[in-house]
Short mmCIF file of C-alpha atoms and ligand atoms in Angstrom, two decimals:
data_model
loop_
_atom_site.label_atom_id
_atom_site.label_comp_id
_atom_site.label_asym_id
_atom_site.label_seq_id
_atom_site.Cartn_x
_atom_site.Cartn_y
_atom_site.Cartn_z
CA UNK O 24 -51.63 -32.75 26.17
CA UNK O 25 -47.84 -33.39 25.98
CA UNK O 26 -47.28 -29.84 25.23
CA UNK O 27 -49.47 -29.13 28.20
CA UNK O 28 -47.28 -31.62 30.79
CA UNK O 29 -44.04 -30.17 29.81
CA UNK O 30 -44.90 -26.82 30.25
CA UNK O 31 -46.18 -27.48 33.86
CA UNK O 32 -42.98 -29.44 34.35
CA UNK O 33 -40.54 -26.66 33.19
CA UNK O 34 -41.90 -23.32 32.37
CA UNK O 35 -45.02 -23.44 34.58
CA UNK O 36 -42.71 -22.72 38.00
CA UNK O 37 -40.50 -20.23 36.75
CA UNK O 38 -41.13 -16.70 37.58
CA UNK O 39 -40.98 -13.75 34.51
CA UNK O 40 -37.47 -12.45 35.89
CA UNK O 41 -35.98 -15.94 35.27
CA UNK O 42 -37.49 -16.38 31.90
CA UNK O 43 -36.19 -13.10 30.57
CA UNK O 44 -32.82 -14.42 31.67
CA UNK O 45 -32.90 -17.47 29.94
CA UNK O 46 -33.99 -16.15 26.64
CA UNK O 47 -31.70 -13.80 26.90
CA UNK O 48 -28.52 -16.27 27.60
CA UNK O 49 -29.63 -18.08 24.91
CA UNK O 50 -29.91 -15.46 22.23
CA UNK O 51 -26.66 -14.63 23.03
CA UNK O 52 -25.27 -18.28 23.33
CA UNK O 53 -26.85 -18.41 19.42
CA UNK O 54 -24.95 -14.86 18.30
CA UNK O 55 -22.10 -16.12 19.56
CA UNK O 56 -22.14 -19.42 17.55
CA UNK O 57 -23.40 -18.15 14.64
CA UNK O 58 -20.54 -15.10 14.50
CA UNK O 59 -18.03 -18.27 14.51
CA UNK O 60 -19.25 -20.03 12.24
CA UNK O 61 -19.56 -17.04 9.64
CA UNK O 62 -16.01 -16.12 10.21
CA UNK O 63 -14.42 -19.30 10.03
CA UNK O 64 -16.07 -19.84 6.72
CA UNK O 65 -13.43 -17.72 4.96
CA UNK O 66 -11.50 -19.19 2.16
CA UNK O 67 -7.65 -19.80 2.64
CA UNK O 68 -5.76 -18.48 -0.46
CA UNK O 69 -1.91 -18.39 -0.91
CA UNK O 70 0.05 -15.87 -3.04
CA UNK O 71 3.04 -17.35 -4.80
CA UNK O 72 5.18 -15.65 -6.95
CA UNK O 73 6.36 -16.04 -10.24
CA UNK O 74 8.46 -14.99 -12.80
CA UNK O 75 7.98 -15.37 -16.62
CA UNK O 76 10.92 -16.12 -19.17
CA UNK O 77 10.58 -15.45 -22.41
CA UNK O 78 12.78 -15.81 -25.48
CA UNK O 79 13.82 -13.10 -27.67
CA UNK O 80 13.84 -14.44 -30.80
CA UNK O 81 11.09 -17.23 -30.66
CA UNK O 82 7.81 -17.85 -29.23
CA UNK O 83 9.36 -20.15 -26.45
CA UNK O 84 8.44 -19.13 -22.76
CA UNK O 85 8.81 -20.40 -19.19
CA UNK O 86 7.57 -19.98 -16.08
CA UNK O 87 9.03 -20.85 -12.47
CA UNK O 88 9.01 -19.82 -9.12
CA UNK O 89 10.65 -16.13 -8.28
CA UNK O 90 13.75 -16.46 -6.97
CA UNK O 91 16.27 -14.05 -5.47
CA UNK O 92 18.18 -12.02 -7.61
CA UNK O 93 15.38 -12.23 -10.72
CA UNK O 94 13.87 -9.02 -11.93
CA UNK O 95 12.59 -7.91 -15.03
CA UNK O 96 14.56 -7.50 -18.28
CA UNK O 97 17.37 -10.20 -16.78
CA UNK O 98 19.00 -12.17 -19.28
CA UNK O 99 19.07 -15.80 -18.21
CA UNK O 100 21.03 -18.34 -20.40
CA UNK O 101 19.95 -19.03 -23.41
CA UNK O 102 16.47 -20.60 -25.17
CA UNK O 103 16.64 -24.24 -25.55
CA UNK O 104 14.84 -23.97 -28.99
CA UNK O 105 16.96 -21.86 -30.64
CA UNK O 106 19.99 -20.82 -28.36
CA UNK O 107 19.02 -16.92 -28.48
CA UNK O 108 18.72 -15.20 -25.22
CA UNK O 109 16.15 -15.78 -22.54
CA UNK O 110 15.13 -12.89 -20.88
CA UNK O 111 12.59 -12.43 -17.63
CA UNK O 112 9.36 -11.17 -19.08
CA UNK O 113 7.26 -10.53 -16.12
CA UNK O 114 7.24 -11.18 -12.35
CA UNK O 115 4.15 -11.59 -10.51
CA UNK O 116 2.03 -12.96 -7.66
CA UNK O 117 -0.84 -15.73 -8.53
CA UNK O 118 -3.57 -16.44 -5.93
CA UNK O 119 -3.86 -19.79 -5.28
CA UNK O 120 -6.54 -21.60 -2.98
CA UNK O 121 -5.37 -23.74 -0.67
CA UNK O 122 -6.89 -27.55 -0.90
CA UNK P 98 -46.06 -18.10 49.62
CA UNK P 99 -43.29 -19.03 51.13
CA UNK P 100 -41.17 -16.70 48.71
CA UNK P 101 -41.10 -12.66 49.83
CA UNK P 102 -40.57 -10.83 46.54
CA UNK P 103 -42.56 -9.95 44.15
CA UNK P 104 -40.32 -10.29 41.28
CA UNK P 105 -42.61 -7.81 39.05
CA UNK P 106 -42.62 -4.87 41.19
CA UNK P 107 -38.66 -5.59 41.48
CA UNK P 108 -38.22 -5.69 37.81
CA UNK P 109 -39.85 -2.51 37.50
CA UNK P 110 -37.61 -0.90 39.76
CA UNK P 111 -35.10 -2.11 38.05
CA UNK P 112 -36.05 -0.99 34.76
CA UNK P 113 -36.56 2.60 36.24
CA UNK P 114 -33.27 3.10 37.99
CA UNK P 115 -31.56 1.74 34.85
CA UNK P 116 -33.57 3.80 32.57
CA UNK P 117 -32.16 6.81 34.74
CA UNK P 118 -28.42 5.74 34.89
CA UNK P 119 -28.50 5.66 31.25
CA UNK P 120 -30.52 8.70 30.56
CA UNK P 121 -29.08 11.32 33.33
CA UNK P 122 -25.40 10.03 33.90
CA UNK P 123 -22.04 9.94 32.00
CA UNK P 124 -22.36 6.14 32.14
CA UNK P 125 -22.93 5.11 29.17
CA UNK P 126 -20.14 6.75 27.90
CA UNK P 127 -18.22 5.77 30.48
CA UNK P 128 -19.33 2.39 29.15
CA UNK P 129 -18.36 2.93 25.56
CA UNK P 130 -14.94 4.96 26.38
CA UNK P 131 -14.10 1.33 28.41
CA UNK P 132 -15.48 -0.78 25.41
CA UNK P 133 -13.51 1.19 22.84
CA UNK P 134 -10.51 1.66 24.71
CA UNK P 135 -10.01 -1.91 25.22
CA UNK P 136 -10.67 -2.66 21.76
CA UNK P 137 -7.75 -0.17 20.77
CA UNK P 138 -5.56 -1.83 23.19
CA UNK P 139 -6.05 -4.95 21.24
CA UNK P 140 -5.22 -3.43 17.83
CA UNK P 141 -1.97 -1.74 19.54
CA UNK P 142 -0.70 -4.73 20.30
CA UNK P 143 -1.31 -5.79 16.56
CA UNK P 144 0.12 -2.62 15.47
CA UNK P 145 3.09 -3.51 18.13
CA UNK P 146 3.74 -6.96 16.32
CA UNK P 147 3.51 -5.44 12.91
CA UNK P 148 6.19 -3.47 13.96
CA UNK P 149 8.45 -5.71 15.66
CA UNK P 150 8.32 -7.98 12.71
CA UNK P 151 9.16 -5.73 10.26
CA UNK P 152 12.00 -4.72 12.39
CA UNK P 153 12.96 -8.10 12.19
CA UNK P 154 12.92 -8.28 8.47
CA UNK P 155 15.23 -5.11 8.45
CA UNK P 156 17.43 -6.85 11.18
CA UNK P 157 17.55 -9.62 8.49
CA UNK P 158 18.33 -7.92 5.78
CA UNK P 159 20.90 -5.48 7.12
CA UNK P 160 22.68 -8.42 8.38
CA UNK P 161 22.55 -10.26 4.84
CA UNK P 162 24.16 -7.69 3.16
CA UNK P 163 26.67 -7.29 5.67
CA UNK P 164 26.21 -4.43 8.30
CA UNK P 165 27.84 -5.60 11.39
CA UNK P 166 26.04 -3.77 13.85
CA UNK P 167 21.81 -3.34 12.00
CA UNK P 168 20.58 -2.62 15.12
CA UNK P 169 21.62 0.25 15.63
CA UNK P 170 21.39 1.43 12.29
CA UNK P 171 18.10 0.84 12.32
CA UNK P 172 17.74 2.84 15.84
CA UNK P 173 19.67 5.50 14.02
CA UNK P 174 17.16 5.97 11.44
CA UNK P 175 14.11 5.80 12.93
CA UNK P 176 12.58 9.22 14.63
CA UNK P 177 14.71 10.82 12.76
CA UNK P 178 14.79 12.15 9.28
CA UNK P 179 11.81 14.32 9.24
CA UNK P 180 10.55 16.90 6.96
CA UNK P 181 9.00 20.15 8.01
CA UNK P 182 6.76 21.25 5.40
CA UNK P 183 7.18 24.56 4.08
CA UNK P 184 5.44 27.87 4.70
CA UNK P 185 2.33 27.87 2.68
CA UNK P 186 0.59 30.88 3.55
CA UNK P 187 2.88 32.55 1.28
CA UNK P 188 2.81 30.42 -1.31
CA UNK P 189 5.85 32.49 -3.67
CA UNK P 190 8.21 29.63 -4.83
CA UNK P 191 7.23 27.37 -2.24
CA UNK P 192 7.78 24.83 -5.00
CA UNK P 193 11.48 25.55 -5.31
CA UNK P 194 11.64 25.39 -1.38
CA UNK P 195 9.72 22.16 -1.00
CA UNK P 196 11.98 20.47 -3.77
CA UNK P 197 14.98 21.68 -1.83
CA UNK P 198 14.02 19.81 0.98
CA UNK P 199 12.62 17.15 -0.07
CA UNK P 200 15.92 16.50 -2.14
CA UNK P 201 17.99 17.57 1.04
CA UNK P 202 15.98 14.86 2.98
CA UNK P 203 16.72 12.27 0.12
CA UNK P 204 20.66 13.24 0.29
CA UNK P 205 21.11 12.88 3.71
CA UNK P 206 19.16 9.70 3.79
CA UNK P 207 21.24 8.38 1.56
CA UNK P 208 24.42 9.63 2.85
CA UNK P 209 23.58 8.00 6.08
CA UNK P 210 22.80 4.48 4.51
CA UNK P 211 25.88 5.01 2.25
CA UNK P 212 27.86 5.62 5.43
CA UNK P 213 26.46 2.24 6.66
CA UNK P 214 26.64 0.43 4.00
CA UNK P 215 30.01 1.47 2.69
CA UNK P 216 30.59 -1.60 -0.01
CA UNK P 217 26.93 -1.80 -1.12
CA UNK P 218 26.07 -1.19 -4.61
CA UNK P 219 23.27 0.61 -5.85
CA UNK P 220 20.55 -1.80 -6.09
CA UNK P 221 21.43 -2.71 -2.53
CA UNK P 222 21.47 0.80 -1.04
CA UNK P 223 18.15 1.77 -2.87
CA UNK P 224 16.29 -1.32 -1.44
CA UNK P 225 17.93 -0.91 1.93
CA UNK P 226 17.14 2.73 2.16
CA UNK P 227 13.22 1.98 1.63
CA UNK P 228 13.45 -0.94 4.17
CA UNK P 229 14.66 1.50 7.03
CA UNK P 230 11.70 3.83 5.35
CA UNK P 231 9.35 1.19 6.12
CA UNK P 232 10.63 0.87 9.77
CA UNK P 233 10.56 4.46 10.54
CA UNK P 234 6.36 4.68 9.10
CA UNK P 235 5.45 1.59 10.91
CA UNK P 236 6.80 2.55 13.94
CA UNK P 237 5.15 6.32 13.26
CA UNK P 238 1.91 4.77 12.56
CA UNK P 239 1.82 2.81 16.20
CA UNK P 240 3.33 5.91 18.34
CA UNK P 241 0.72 8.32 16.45
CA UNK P 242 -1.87 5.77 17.34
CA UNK P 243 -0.66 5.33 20.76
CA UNK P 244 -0.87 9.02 20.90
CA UNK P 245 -4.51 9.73 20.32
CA UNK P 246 -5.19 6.25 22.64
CA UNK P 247 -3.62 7.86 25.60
CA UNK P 248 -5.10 11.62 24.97
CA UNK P 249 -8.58 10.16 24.92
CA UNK P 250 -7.96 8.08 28.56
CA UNK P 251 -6.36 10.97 29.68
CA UNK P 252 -8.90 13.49 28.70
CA UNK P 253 -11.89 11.22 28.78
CA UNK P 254 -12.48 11.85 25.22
CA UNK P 255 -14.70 9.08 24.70
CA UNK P 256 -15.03 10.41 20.91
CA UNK P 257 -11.87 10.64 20.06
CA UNK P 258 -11.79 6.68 21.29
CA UNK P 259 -14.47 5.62 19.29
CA UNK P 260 -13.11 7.94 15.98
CA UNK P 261 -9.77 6.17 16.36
CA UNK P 262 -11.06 2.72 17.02
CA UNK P 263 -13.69 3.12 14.09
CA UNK P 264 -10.62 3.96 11.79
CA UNK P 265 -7.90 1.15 13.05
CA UNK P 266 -8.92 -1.77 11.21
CA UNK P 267 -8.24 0.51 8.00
CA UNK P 268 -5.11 1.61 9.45
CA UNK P 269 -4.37 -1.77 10.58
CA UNK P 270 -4.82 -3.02 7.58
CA UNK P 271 -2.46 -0.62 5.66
CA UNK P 272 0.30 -1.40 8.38
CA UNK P 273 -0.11 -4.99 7.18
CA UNK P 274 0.67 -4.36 3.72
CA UNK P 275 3.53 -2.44 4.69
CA UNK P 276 4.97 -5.17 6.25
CA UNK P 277 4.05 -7.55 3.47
CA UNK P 278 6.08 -4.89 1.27
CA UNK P 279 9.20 -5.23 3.01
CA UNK P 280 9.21 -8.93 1.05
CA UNK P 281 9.61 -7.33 -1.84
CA UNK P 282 12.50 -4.84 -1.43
CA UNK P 283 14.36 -7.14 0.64
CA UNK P 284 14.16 -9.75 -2.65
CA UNK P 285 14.04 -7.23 -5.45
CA UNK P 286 11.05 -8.00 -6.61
CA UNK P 287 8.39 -5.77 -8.12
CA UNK P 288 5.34 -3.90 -6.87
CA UNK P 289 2.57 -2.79 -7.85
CA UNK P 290 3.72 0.84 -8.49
CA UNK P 291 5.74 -0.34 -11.05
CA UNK P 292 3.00 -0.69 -13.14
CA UNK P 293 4.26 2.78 -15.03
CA UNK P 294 8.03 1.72 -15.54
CA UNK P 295 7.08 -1.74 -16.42
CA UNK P 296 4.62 -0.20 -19.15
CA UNK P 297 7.93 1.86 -20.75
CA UNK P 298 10.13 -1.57 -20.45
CA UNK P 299 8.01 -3.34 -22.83
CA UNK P 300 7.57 -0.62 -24.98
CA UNK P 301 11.17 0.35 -25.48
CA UNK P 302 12.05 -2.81 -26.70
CA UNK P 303 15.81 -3.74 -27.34
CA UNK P 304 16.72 0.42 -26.56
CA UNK P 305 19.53 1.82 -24.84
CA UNK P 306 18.93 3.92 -21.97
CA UNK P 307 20.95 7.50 -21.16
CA UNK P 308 21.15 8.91 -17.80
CA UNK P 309 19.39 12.07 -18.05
CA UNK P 310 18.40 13.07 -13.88
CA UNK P 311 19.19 11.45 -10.95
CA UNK P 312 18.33 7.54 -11.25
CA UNK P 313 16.48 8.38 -14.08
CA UNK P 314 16.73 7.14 -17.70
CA UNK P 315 15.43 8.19 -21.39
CA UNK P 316 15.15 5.69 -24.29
CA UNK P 317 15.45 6.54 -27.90
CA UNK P 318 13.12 4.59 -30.46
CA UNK P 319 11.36 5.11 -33.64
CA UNK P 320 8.39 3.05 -34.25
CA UNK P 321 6.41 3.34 -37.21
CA UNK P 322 8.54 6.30 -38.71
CA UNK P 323 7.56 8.50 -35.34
CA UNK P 324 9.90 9.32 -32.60
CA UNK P 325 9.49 8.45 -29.46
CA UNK P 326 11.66 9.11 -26.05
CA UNK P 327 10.81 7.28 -23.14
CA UNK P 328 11.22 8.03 -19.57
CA UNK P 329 11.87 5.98 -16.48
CA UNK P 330 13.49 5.38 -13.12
CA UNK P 331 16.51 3.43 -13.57
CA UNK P 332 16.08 -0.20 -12.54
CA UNK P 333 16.29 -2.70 -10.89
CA UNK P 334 17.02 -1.03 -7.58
CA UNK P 335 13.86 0.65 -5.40
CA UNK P 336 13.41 4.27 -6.65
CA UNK P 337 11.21 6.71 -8.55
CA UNK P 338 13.82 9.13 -9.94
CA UNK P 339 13.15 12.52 -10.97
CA UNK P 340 10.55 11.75 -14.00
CA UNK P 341 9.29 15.18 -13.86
CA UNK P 342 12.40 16.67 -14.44
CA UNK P 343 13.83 14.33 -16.70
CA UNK P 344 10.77 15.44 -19.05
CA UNK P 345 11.56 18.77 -18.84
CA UNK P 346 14.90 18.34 -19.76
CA UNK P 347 14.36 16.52 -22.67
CA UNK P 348 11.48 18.65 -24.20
CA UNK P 349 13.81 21.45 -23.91
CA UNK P 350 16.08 19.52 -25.50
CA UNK P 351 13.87 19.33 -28.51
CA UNK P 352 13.24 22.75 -28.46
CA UNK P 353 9.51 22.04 -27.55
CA UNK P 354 8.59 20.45 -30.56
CA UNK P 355 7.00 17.53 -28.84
CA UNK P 356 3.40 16.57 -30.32
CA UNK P 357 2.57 14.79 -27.49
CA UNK P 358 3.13 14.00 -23.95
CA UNK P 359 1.92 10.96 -22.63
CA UNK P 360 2.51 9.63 -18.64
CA UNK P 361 1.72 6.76 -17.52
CA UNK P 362 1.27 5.21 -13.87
CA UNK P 363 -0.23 3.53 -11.31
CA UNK P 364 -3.65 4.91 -9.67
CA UNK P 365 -5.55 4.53 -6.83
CA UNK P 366 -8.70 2.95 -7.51
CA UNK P 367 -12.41 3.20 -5.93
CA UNK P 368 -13.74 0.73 -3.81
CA UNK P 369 -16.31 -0.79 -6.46
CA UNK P 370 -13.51 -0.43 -9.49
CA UNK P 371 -11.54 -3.61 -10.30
CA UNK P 372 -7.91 -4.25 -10.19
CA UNK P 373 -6.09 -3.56 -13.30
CA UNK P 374 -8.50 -1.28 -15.25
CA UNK P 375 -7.18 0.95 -17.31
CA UNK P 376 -8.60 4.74 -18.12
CA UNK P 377 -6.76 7.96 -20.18
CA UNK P 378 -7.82 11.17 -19.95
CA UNK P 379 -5.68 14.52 -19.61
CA UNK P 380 -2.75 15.60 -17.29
CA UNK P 381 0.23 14.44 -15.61
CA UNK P 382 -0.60 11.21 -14.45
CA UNK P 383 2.24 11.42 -10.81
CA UNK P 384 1.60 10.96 -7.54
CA UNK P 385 4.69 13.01 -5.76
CA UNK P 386 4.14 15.66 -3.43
CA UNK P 387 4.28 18.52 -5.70
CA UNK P 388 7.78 19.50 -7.10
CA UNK P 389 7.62 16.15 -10.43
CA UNK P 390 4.33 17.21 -11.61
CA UNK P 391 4.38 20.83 -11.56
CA UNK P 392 7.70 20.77 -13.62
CA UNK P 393 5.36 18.33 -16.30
CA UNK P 394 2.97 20.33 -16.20
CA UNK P 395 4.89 23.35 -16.71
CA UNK P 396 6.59 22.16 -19.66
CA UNK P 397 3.62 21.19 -21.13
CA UNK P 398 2.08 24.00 -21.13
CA UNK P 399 5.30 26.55 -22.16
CA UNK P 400 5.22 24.84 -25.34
CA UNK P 401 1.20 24.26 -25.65
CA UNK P 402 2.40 20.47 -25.89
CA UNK P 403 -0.99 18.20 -25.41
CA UNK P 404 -0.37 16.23 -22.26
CA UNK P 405 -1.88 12.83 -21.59
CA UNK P 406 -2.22 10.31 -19.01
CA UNK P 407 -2.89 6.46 -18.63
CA UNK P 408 -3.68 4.67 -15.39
CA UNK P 409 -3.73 1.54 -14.43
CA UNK P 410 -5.62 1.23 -10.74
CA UNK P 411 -5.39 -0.45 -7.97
CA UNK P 412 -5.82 -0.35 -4.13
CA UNK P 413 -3.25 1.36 -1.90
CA UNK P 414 -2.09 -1.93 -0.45
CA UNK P 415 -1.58 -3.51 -3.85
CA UNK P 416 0.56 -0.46 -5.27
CA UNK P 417 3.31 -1.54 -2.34
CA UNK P 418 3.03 -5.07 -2.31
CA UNK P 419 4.29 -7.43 -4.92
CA UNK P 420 2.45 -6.61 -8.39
CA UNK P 421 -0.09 -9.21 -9.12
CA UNK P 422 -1.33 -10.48 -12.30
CA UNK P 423 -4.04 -8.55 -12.32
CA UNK P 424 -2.13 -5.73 -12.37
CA UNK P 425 0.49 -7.22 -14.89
CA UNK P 426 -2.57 -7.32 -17.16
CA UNK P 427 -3.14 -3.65 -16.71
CA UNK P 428 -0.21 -3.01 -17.89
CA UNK P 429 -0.34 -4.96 -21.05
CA UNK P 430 -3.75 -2.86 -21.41
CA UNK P 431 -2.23 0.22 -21.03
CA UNK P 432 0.55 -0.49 -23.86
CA UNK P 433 -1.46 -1.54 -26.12
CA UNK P 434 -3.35 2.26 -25.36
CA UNK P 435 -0.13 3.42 -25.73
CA UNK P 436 0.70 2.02 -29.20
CA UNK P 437 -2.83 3.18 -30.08
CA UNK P 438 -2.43 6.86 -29.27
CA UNK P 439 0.98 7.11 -31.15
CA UNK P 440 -0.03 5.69 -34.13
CA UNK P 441 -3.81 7.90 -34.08
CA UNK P 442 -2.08 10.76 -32.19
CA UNK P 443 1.09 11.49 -34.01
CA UNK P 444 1.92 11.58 -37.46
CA UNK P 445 4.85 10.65 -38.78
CA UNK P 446 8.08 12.61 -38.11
CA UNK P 447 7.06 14.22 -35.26
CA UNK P 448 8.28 13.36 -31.42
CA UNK P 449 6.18 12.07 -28.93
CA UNK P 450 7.50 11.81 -25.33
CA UNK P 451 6.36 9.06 -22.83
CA UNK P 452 7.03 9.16 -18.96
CA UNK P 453 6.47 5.85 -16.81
CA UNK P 454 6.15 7.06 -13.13
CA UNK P 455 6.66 4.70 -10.23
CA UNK P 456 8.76 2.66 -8.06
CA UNK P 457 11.41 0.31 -10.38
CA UNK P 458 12.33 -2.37 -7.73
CA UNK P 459 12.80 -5.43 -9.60
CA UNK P 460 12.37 -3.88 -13.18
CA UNK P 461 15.73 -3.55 -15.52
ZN1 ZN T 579 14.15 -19.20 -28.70
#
């Protein structure tokens, strides 16, 4: 009965033309919303680089952010375990999600 | 009955006329020329900003290491330095003539950054040099683009517009990762292409190198009673070197009496592979344009010397940009290959000869 009275209020005076119109604004009014929510869902991720010291003579190894000037094979002071040389091992980029 | 129209009769009409605009005019294309036009319009501008800020980086740079005037160095270098390819419907040494120019382009590219750089060491002159190389692609990439944009309005190819805006996010994307690269070579650190020289740094160990070619360097080391020489572009600057003939030089060094060849580098991998894997099989693992692998190839084979090759793959955006840990992992793979096929391969005594092909930026 409801059902009934609010179809004769709103739908029961509207001509075919009109109603094609209105379905049609509001499929794409839904496509829209629906294509913005699916692409804001992506994940944020950060790259950071890094670069990996090792020592020569022990098992001792570091790791730190890349900085300027670093590249592989680089000698960089020496171990704090056993004073022999530190060298860069490896440089590379870690992904990271942000949050 | 107050209203006059029949909305049925009108929305058939309707329906009819549009059903023969679309069926017996140009409009629809018309329609999809206009869509795909301005959606190429869009990406130019993209490609535009790509470009500006990767002259900006160069800008940056120049100015860091001391070039008073890196605008118009930069103006200098791009649009020019081109290579015509040579003559290949008679293909008679058209190796010798491609390696002459592509070595001819390499000299004078240098000779120009040298000229603007006078002070700059090595390092700094190898990394600048593929900076302004970055530049000059980038800005190719948008004028080619801009190109085929403007022959398809003027032509009213609408084709042509939709071929080139179906293909611009992947060319987009590649821009992108161009300009990520220029991170890299401005800080010295390295890519992914250095998969193959990284591979050759950890298995040379505490060596000493020799300059054998151009930029390029062989290390001496016996492991496990076998002999093995190792080949690489000399780091840390940004180049490749001339692996190919470095190899050749030192096979014929030896006479020939190699047991095994073995290169290693970086490939490009399918869509559904991952990262990092690692596959051997046979032949020289390179990726120049012609002159590097034929000379491998051609030693090889003088001396019936069993060549070999590694890769380690990976995407073509993550072979310029700065090498992951994915990657890094390949690599470790890949040596430990290595190490496997010397001591199965080759006995003991005999030579074995290892190449690592790629880009050294950030690798001693
Ligand atoms: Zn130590």
């Amino acid at each position: 009965m409801v059902l009934r009275e609010v179809n004769g209020m709103f739908l029961g005076d509207l001509d075919t033309f009109t109603l094609i119109t209105i379905a049609l604004t509001l499929f794409l009014i839904a496509y829209m919303v629906a294509m913005s929510v699916f692409s804001r869902r992506k994940e944020v991720k950060v790259r950071k680089t890094y670069t990996i010291l090792k020592c020569v003579d022990c098992d001792y190894k570091k790791e730190r952010e890349f900085k300027e000037g670093d590249y592989v094979g680089k000698v960089e002071g020496d171990c704090p375990q056993c004073e022999g040389p530190l060298v860069i091992y490896a440089i590379y980029d870690k992904e990271e999600k942000l949050r | 009955m107050t209203q006059g129209i029949d909305w049925t009769s009108t929305l058939l009409v309707l329906l009819i006329l549009g059903s023969y605009l679309l069926s017996f005019t140009d409009l629809p294309q018309r329609m999809q020329l206009w869509r795909y036009s301005s959606y190429i319009r869009k990406r130019i501008v993209q490609l535009t900003e790509i470009e500006e800020d990767s002259r900006r980086k160069a800008l940056k740079h120049l100015k860091k290491v001391g070039v008073s005037d890196p605008k118009a160095v930069i103006d200098g270098f791009v649009n020019n330095f081109f290579l015509i390819s040579p003559v290949d419907i008679e293909p008679t040494d058209i190796i010798k003539r491609l390696r002459h120019l592509l070595r001819g382009r390499e000299e004078s590219v240098r000779a120009y950054v040298k000229e603007k750089l006078p002070q700059a060491d090595d390092i700094t002159l190898q990394n600048s040099e593929v900076i302004l190389e970055i530049t000059s692609a980038l800005t190719l990439i948008n004028k080619i683009i801009k190109h085929y944009y403007k022959l398809g309005l003027k032509y009213n190819n609408w084709i042509l517009m939709m071929q080139l805006a179906l293909e611009l996010q992947q060319i987009v994307s590649l821009a992108k990762s161009y300009d990520d690269a220029m991170d890299s070579f401005t800080l010295g650190k390295p890519i992914g292409d250095g998969a193959g020289p990284l591979v050759v740094h950890y298995l040379k160990g505490g060596a000493k190198p020799k300059e054998i070619a151009k930029e390029t360097v062989v290390y001496f080391a016996e492991v496990n009673g076998r002999k093995v020489y190792m080949i690489k572009a000399k780091g840390p600057g940004s180049t490749v070197g001339y692996p190919g003939e470095a190899l050749q030089k030192v096979v014929e060094d030896l006479e020939g009496k190699v047991a095994k060849i073995i290169t290693v580098d970086a490939a490009l991998k399918l869509e559904s592979e991952t990262t990092g894997e690692v596959a051997y099989g046979v032949g020289a693992a390179i990726g120049d344009p012609g002159p590097e692998k034929i000379a491998i190839e051609r030693v090889a084979s003088k001396y019936s010397i069993p060549l070999h090759a590694v890769v380690i793959k990976m995407s073509n955006e993550e072979a310029i940009k700065s090498m992951t840990k994915e990657i890094h992992d390949g690599v470790l793979k890949a040596l430990d290959i290595i190490k496997n096929m010397i001591k199965e391969g080759v006995k003991e005594g005999e030579t074995v000869v290892i190449a690592g092909i790629g880009n050294t930026v950030g690798i001693a």
